[in-house]
Amino acid sequence: MKLFPLVFAFMPLAFGSLLIDYHGGDEVSSLGSCQLEAQNLGDHIGCPGNNNVFIKPSRDPTGCKALHFHRDQNFRRAQVRASLGPGDGFFGPNKKYSVGYEFMLSNAVGGPGGGLTLFQWKRKDKKVAPVDNIPFYLTFTSKTELSLLYTVPGNPLRQTLATIPLSMHKAHKIALEFDTTIAPDAVVSGNNALRFWLDGRLVLNKSGLSLWSSKTPTYPKFGIYRGECDDHCAGDEVAEHTFDSWVYRVQIAEGDIAEVGEVVGDVEAA
């Protein structure tokens, strides 16, 4: 496996490309806006939440500083929508973005269309045609397998582009690099590239995707979403659907994956 060094990991990032640089223990607002939800879509809960669902600066079980996400079994959402600045933030067309995301999970559940979800590249208005609420996202398709799913605009069926094992109670580093290039006057893009690494290993290198709409903003969301159980959840199901995630670092930059090298380290060459 060939690795290429990320020289920016050892140099001050003074080029203006780093958009978000979150460190565990910082306030949620350093990453974006907190979003908590009960069992039903739209049942919003004020942040930082309560004992059943919350997002707050804390420490992981080993004492390391982290942003702690927690959800009891019947709760739907504990996410942060990454956005710094007024309105819908700074994500735009004809850019290349890179994301570095270091975290640890307590447990996960999966399903055919996805279970517990860790990351979303999500449209603000899910009804804009051609419909594509979530261009891509990282979700569990089994208790120990993380998959990257992709949505073709106008097609409700999600495509699984990659699947890789992911262990619990261990820190992992996700790296993503993608572009939002779109033709003039186009409604949606048609030839974007997406790369996905887990702990330095290249998992996906795919082009010909549609990741941007000219009609509505799109932005990243981090945390723990879905995988909840219904009101009849009992016994072992309660523990299986109670989730904790500890986020240690998040960097988002305009540019290639080297710009978030401080988080992701050396990664396999594409």
mmCIF file of C-alpha atoms in Angstrom:
data_model
loop_
_atom_site.group_PDB
_atom_site.id
_atom_site.type_symbol
_atom_site.label_atom_id
_atom_site.label_comp_id
_atom_site.label_asym_id
_atom_site.label_seq_id
_atom_site.Cartn_x
_atom_site.Cartn_y
_atom_site.Cartn_z
ATOM 1 C CA MET A 1 0.000 0.000 0.000
ATOM 2 C CA LYS A 2 1.481 3.289 -1.071
ATOM 3 C CA LEU A 3 1.028 6.280 1.222
ATOM 4 C CA PHE A 4 1.623 9.884 0.400
ATOM 5 C CA PRO A 5 2.688 12.191 3.228
ATOM 6 C CA LEU A 6 0.421 15.030 4.188
ATOM 7 C CA VAL A 7 2.955 17.760 4.680
ATOM 8 C CA PHE A 8 0.328 20.209 5.888
ATOM 9 C CA ALA A 9 -0.009 18.118 9.046
ATOM 10 C CA PHE A 10 3.354 19.496 10.132
ATOM 11 C CA MET A 11 2.973 23.078 8.968
ATOM 12 C CA PRO A 12 0.755 25.912 10.181
ATOM 13 C CA LEU A 13 -2.392 26.103 8.072
ATOM 14 C CA ALA A 14 -2.080 29.697 7.024
ATOM 15 C CA PHE A 15 -3.491 29.502 3.529
ATOM 16 C CA GLY A 16 -7.097 30.335 4.366
ATOM 17 C CA SER A 17 -8.384 26.974 3.121
ATOM 18 C CA LEU A 18 -9.395 25.545 6.511
ATOM 19 C CA LEU A 19 -13.075 26.303 7.116
ATOM 20 C CA ILE A 20 -13.699 24.352 10.326
ATOM 21 C CA ASP A 21 -11.154 23.128 12.879
ATOM 22 C CA TYR A 22 -13.008 21.497 15.754
ATOM 23 C CA HIS A 23 -11.180 20.111 18.812
ATOM 24 C CA GLY A 24 -12.841 17.818 21.349
ATOM 25 C CA GLY A 25 -13.946 19.776 24.403
ATOM 26 C CA ASP A 26 -14.792 22.907 22.397
ATOM 27 C CA GLU A 27 -18.363 24.176 22.405
ATOM 28 C CA VAL A 28 -20.794 22.724 19.855
ATOM 29 C CA SER A 29 -20.986 26.109 18.124
ATOM 30 C CA SER A 30 -17.338 25.705 17.056
ATOM 31 C CA LEU A 31 -18.534 22.916 14.756
ATOM 32 C CA GLY A 32 -22.004 24.169 13.798
ATOM 33 C CA SER A 33 -25.604 24.066 14.954
ATOM 34 C CA CYS A 34 -26.920 21.394 17.326
ATOM 35 C CA GLN A 35 -29.979 19.370 16.220
ATOM 36 C CA LEU A 36 -31.812 17.029 18.595
ATOM 37 C CA GLU A 37 -34.990 15.115 17.864
ATOM 38 C CA ALA A 38 -37.312 12.683 19.653
ATOM 39 C CA GLN A 39 -38.853 9.621 18.040
ATOM 40 C CA ASN A 40 -40.870 11.373 15.330
ATOM 41 C CA LEU A 41 -39.534 13.582 12.567
ATOM 42 C CA GLY A 42 -40.010 17.196 13.618
ATOM 43 C CA ASP A 43 -40.152 16.508 17.380
ATOM 44 C CA HIS A 44 -37.329 18.937 18.093
ATOM 45 C CA ILE A 45 -35.635 19.188 21.466
ATOM 46 C CA GLY A 46 -33.727 22.246 22.604
ATOM 47 C CA CYS A 47 -29.965 21.957 22.868
ATOM 48 C CA PRO A 48 -27.885 20.829 24.691
ATOM 49 C CA GLY A 49 -30.710 18.365 25.478
ATOM 50 C CA ASN A 50 -31.445 16.218 28.528
ATOM 51 C CA ASN A 51 -30.420 12.855 29.985
ATOM 52 C CA ASN A 52 -32.140 11.006 27.115
ATOM 53 C CA VAL A 53 -30.557 12.849 24.190
ATOM 54 C CA PHE A 54 -27.773 15.410 24.194
ATOM 55 C CA ILE A 55 -24.693 16.872 22.543
ATOM 56 C CA LYS A 56 -22.159 18.465 24.860
ATOM 57 C CA PRO A 57 -18.412 18.904 25.400
ATOM 58 C CA SER A 58 -17.249 16.169 27.729
ATOM 59 C CA ARG A 59 -14.700 13.355 28.003
ATOM 60 C CA ASP A 60 -14.748 9.822 26.625
ATOM 61 C CA PRO A 61 -14.538 6.768 28.950
ATOM 62 C CA THR A 62 -10.721 7.029 28.947
ATOM 63 C CA GLY A 63 -10.729 10.708 29.919
ATOM 64 C CA CYS A 64 -9.949 12.237 26.509
ATOM 65 C CA LYS A 65 -11.725 15.468 25.614
ATOM 66 C CA ALA A 66 -14.505 14.977 23.084
ATOM 67 C CA LEU A 67 -17.861 16.219 21.894
ATOM 68 C CA HIS A 68 -20.234 13.639 23.382
ATOM 69 C CA PHE A 69 -23.339 12.650 21.396
ATOM 70 C CA HIS A 70 -25.911 10.492 23.240
ATOM 71 C CA ARG A 71 -29.303 9.014 22.304
ATOM 72 C CA ASP A 72 -31.575 6.691 24.244
ATOM 73 C CA GLN A 73 -33.352 3.936 22.348
ATOM 74 C CA ASN A 74 -36.450 5.865 21.210
ATOM 75 C CA PHE A 75 -34.701 9.045 20.091
ATOM 76 C CA ARG A 76 -34.069 9.791 16.427
ATOM 77 C CA ARG A 77 -31.379 12.441 16.074
ATOM 78 C CA ALA A 78 -28.315 13.933 17.743
ATOM 79 C CA GLN A 79 -26.448 15.776 14.978
ATOM 80 C CA VAL A 80 -24.481 18.914 14.297
ATOM 81 C CA ARG A 81 -24.984 20.699 11.007
ATOM 82 C CA ALA A 82 -21.562 22.066 10.145
ATOM 83 C CA SER A 83 -21.830 25.724 9.270
ATOM 84 C CA LEU A 84 -19.904 28.738 10.424
ATOM 85 C CA GLY A 85 -21.097 32.157 9.419
ATOM 86 C CA PRO A 86 -24.492 33.643 8.644
ATOM 87 C CA GLY A 87 -27.346 31.861 6.892
ATOM 88 C CA ASP A 88 -26.429 28.594 5.244
ATOM 89 C CA GLY A 89 -22.681 28.936 5.707
ATOM 90 C CA PHE A 90 -19.990 28.736 3.104
ATOM 91 C CA PHE A 91 -20.493 25.600 1.007
ATOM 92 C CA GLY A 92 -20.902 26.438 -2.643
ATOM 93 C CA PRO A 93 -20.640 25.329 -6.274
ATOM 94 C CA ASN A 94 -17.450 24.675 -8.240
ATOM 95 C CA LYS A 95 -15.375 23.878 -5.158
ATOM 96 C CA LYS A 96 -13.391 20.932 -3.837
ATOM 97 C CA TYR A 97 -13.956 20.068 -0.181
ATOM 98 C CA SER A 98 -12.132 17.746 2.204
ATOM 99 C CA VAL A 99 -13.342 16.437 5.549
ATOM 100 C CA GLY A 100 -11.391 14.849 8.393
ATOM 101 C CA TYR A 101 -13.463 13.239 11.147
ATOM 102 C CA GLU A 102 -12.050 11.400 14.200
ATOM 103 C CA PHE A 103 -14.514 9.659 16.521
ATOM 104 C CA MET A 104 -15.359 6.591 18.629
ATOM 105 C CA LEU A 105 -18.666 4.697 18.837
ATOM 106 C CA SER A 106 -20.216 2.611 21.600
ATOM 107 C CA ASN A 107 -22.279 0.387 19.292
ATOM 108 C CA ALA A 108 -24.284 0.432 16.059
ATOM 109 C CA VAL A 109 -27.238 -1.147 14.300
ATOM 110 C CA GLY A 110 -27.694 -1.719 10.585
ATOM 111 C CA GLY A 111 -30.383 -2.271 8.011
ATOM 112 C CA PRO A 112 -30.797 -2.765 4.232
ATOM 113 C CA GLY A 113 -31.228 0.974 3.604
ATOM 114 C CA GLY A 114 -28.927 1.948 6.416
ATOM 115 C CA GLY A 115 -29.162 2.035 10.192
ATOM 116 C CA LEU A 116 -27.174 4.286 12.497
ATOM 117 C CA THR A 117 -25.807 7.135 10.368
ATOM 118 C CA LEU A 118 -22.562 9.001 11.167
ATOM 119 C CA PHE A 119 -22.304 11.546 8.351
ATOM 120 C CA GLN A 120 -24.587 13.133 5.750
ATOM 121 C CA TRP A 121 -23.954 15.439 2.801
ATOM 122 C CA LYS A 122 -27.488 16.813 2.862
ATOM 123 C CA ARG A 123 -29.641 19.222 0.914
ATOM 124 C CA LYS A 124 -31.490 21.929 2.816
ATOM 125 C CA ASP A 125 -34.687 21.581 0.760
ATOM 126 C CA LYS A 126 -35.435 17.909 0.170
ATOM 127 C CA LYS A 127 -38.375 18.661 -2.141
ATOM 128 C CA VAL A 128 -36.437 20.495 -4.863
ATOM 129 C CA ALA A 129 -36.597 18.539 -8.126
ATOM 130 C CA PRO A 130 -34.987 16.310 -9.130
ATOM 131 C CA VAL A 131 -35.451 15.040 -5.587
ATOM 132 C CA ASP A 132 -32.211 14.092 -3.827
ATOM 133 C CA ASN A 133 -32.502 14.700 -0.100
ATOM 134 C CA ILE A 134 -29.099 13.222 0.794
ATOM 135 C CA PRO A 135 -26.608 12.961 -2.092
ATOM 136 C CA PHE A 136 -24.390 10.656 0.000
ATOM 137 C CA TYR A 137 -24.064 9.454 3.567
ATOM 138 C CA LEU A 138 -22.173 7.043 5.831
ATOM 139 C CA THR A 139 -24.427 4.516 7.562
ATOM 140 C CA PHE A 140 -24.272 1.064 9.099
ATOM 141 C CA THR A 141 -25.709 -1.773 7.028
ATOM 142 C CA SER A 142 -24.898 -4.248 9.817
ATOM 143 C CA LYS A 143 -23.733 -3.860 13.412
ATOM 144 C CA THR A 144 -20.092 -3.816 12.314
ATOM 145 C CA GLU A 145 -20.166 -2.697 8.659
ATOM 146 C CA LEU A 146 -20.115 0.939 7.589
ATOM 147 C CA SER A 147 -21.355 1.718 4.078
ATOM 148 C CA LEU A 148 -21.293 4.775 1.861
ATOM 149 C CA LEU A 149 -24.678 5.169 0.167
ATOM 150 C CA TYR A 150 -25.401 7.437 -2.792
ATOM 151 C CA THR A 151 -28.640 8.866 -4.183
ATOM 152 C CA VAL A 152 -29.183 9.453 -7.893
ATOM 153 C CA PRO A 153 -31.268 12.651 -8.316
ATOM 154 C CA GLY A 154 -34.884 11.758 -8.980
ATOM 155 C CA ASN A 155 -34.428 8.111 -7.941
ATOM 156 C CA PRO A 156 -35.571 7.122 -4.425
ATOM 157 C CA LEU A 157 -33.346 4.024 -4.363
ATOM 158 C CA ARG A 158 -29.943 4.465 -2.712
ATOM 159 C CA GLN A 159 -26.863 2.815 -4.185
ATOM 160 C CA THR A 160 -24.220 1.218 -1.953
ATOM 161 C CA LEU A 161 -20.866 2.405 -3.279
ATOM 162 C CA ALA A 162 -18.619 0.939 -0.573
ATOM 163 C CA THR A 163 -18.751 -1.160 2.616
ATOM 164 C CA ILE A 164 -16.003 -1.675 5.194
ATOM 165 C CA PRO A 165 -15.819 -3.164 8.711
ATOM 166 C CA LEU A 166 -15.714 -0.695 11.597
ATOM 167 C CA SER A 167 -15.026 -1.722 15.201
ATOM 168 C CA MET A 168 -16.627 -0.240 18.295
ATOM 169 C CA HIS A 169 -14.894 1.293 21.349
ATOM 170 C CA LYS A 170 -11.950 2.309 19.189
ATOM 171 C CA ALA A 171 -11.047 5.672 17.663
ATOM 172 C CA HIS A 172 -11.353 5.868 13.868
ATOM 173 C CA LYS A 173 -10.505 8.490 11.254
ATOM 174 C CA ILE A 174 -12.772 9.130 8.293
ATOM 175 C CA ALA A 175 -11.479 11.181 5.359
ATOM 176 C CA LEU A 176 -13.654 12.463 2.517
ATOM 177 C CA GLU A 177 -12.741 14.468 -0.579
ATOM 178 C CA PHE A 178 -15.333 15.580 -3.129
ATOM 179 C CA ASP A 179 -16.158 18.397 -5.509
ATOM 180 C CA THR A 180 -19.265 20.429 -6.315
ATOM 181 C CA THR A 181 -18.448 21.300 -9.928
ATOM 182 C CA ILE A 182 -21.599 22.094 -11.881
ATOM 183 C CA ALA A 183 -22.161 23.259 -15.450
ATOM 184 C CA PRO A 184 -23.506 26.788 -16.032
ATOM 185 C CA ASP A 185 -27.335 26.892 -15.892
ATOM 186 C CA ALA A 186 -27.528 23.235 -14.763
ATOM 187 C CA VAL A 187 -29.986 22.311 -12.008
ATOM 188 C CA VAL A 188 -27.838 19.458 -10.671
ATOM 189 C CA SER A 189 -24.232 18.469 -11.223
ATOM 190 C CA GLY A 190 -23.388 15.326 -13.144
ATOM 191 C CA ASN A 191 -19.710 14.478 -12.944
ATOM 192 C CA ASN A 192 -18.495 14.971 -9.379
ATOM 193 C CA ALA A 193 -15.762 12.815 -7.823
ATOM 194 C CA LEU A 194 -15.863 11.340 -4.309
ATOM 195 C CA ARG A 195 -13.068 9.675 -2.340
ATOM 196 C CA PHE A 196 -13.489 7.968 1.017
ATOM 197 C CA TRP A 197 -10.772 6.703 3.375
ATOM 198 C CA LEU A 198 -11.096 4.896 6.705
ATOM 199 C CA ASP A 199 -8.052 4.964 8.983
ATOM 200 C CA GLY A 200 -5.834 5.806 6.018
ATOM 201 C CA ARG A 201 -7.118 3.042 3.739
ATOM 202 C CA LEU A 202 -8.714 4.117 0.456
ATOM 203 C CA VAL A 203 -12.212 2.629 0.395
ATOM 204 C CA LEU A 204 -13.812 4.479 -2.539
ATOM 205 C CA ASN A 205 -12.616 6.516 -5.517
ATOM 206 C CA LYS A 206 -15.645 7.236 -7.681
ATOM 207 C CA SER A 207 -16.495 9.804 -10.362
ATOM 208 C CA GLY A 208 -19.612 10.553 -12.399
ATOM 209 C CA LEU A 209 -21.687 11.457 -9.328
ATOM 210 C CA SER A 210 -24.186 14.256 -8.683
ATOM 211 C CA LEU A 211 -23.375 16.054 -5.426
ATOM 212 C CA TRP A 212 -24.614 19.615 -5.950
ATOM 213 C CA SER A 213 -27.867 21.408 -6.758
ATOM 214 C CA SER A 214 -28.074 24.998 -7.947
ATOM 215 C CA LYS A 215 -31.529 25.301 -6.351
ATOM 216 C CA THR A 216 -30.809 24.604 -2.675
ATOM 217 C CA PRO A 217 -27.787 24.651 -0.322
ATOM 218 C CA THR A 218 -26.061 21.403 0.655
ATOM 219 C CA TYR A 219 -24.013 20.911 3.829
ATOM 220 C CA PRO A 220 -22.398 18.223 6.037
ATOM 221 C CA LYS A 221 -23.949 16.814 9.202
ATOM 222 C CA PHE A 222 -22.068 14.857 11.880
ATOM 223 C CA GLY A 223 -23.325 12.731 14.770
ATOM 224 C CA ILE A 224 -25.718 9.841 15.357
ATOM 225 C CA TYR A 225 -28.934 9.691 13.339
ATOM 226 C CA ARG A 226 -31.610 6.983 12.984
ATOM 227 C CA GLY A 227 -31.261 3.373 14.148
ATOM 228 C CA GLU A 228 -33.842 4.039 16.867
ATOM 229 C CA CYS A 229 -36.432 1.467 17.988
ATOM 230 C CA ASP A 230 -40.167 1.916 18.528
ATOM 231 C CA ASP A 231 -42.196 2.141 21.730
ATOM 232 C CA HIS A 232 -42.206 -1.648 22.067
ATOM 233 C CA CYS A 233 -38.422 -1.807 22.445
ATOM 234 C CA ALA A 234 -37.553 -3.947 25.476
ATOM 235 C CA GLY A 235 -34.868 -6.158 26.998
ATOM 236 C CA ASP A 236 -31.629 -6.360 25.035
ATOM 237 C CA GLU A 237 -33.071 -4.067 22.344
ATOM 238 C CA VAL A 238 -32.852 -1.114 24.729
ATOM 239 C CA ALA A 239 -29.058 -1.375 24.995
ATOM 240 C CA GLU A 240 -28.674 -2.206 21.302
ATOM 241 C CA HIS A 241 -30.433 1.023 20.300
ATOM 242 C CA THR A 242 -28.833 3.314 22.909
ATOM 243 C CA PHE A 243 -25.895 5.073 21.271
ATOM 244 C CA ASP A 244 -22.901 7.144 22.311
ATOM 245 C CA SER A 245 -20.361 8.774 20.031
ATOM 246 C CA TRP A 246 -17.316 10.782 21.045
ATOM 247 C CA VAL A 247 -15.940 13.174 18.423
ATOM 248 C CA TYR A 248 -12.316 14.221 18.943
ATOM 249 C CA ARG A 249 -11.556 16.283 15.842
ATOM 250 C CA VAL A 250 -13.285 17.599 12.736
ATOM 251 C CA GLN A 251 -11.603 19.579 10.005
ATOM 252 C CA ILE A 252 -13.290 20.819 6.845
ATOM 253 C CA ALA A 253 -11.239 22.567 4.201
ATOM 254 C CA GLU A 254 -11.531 23.886 0.706
ATOM 255 C CA GLY A 255 -8.973 21.877 -1.260
ATOM 256 C CA ASP A 256 -7.649 18.340 -1.412
ATOM 257 C CA ILE A 257 -7.254 15.840 1.409
ATOM 258 C CA ALA A 258 -3.847 17.222 2.434
ATOM 259 C CA GLU A 259 -5.625 20.249 3.872
ATOM 260 C CA VAL A 260 -7.103 18.099 6.683
ATOM 261 C CA GLY A 261 -3.944 16.075 7.248
ATOM 262 C CA GLU A 262 -3.716 17.152 10.870
ATOM 263 C CA VAL A 263 -6.759 14.952 11.545
ATOM 264 C CA VAL A 264 -6.467 12.089 9.051
ATOM 265 C CA GLY A 265 -2.682 11.626 8.866
ATOM 266 C CA ASP A 266 -1.155 9.779 5.910
ATOM 267 C CA VAL A 267 -3.672 8.196 3.569
ATOM 268 C CA GLU A 268 -3.419 5.679 0.742
ATOM 269 C CA ALA A 269 -2.894 7.309 -2.646
ATOM 270 C CA ALA A 270 -5.920 7.269 -4.957
#
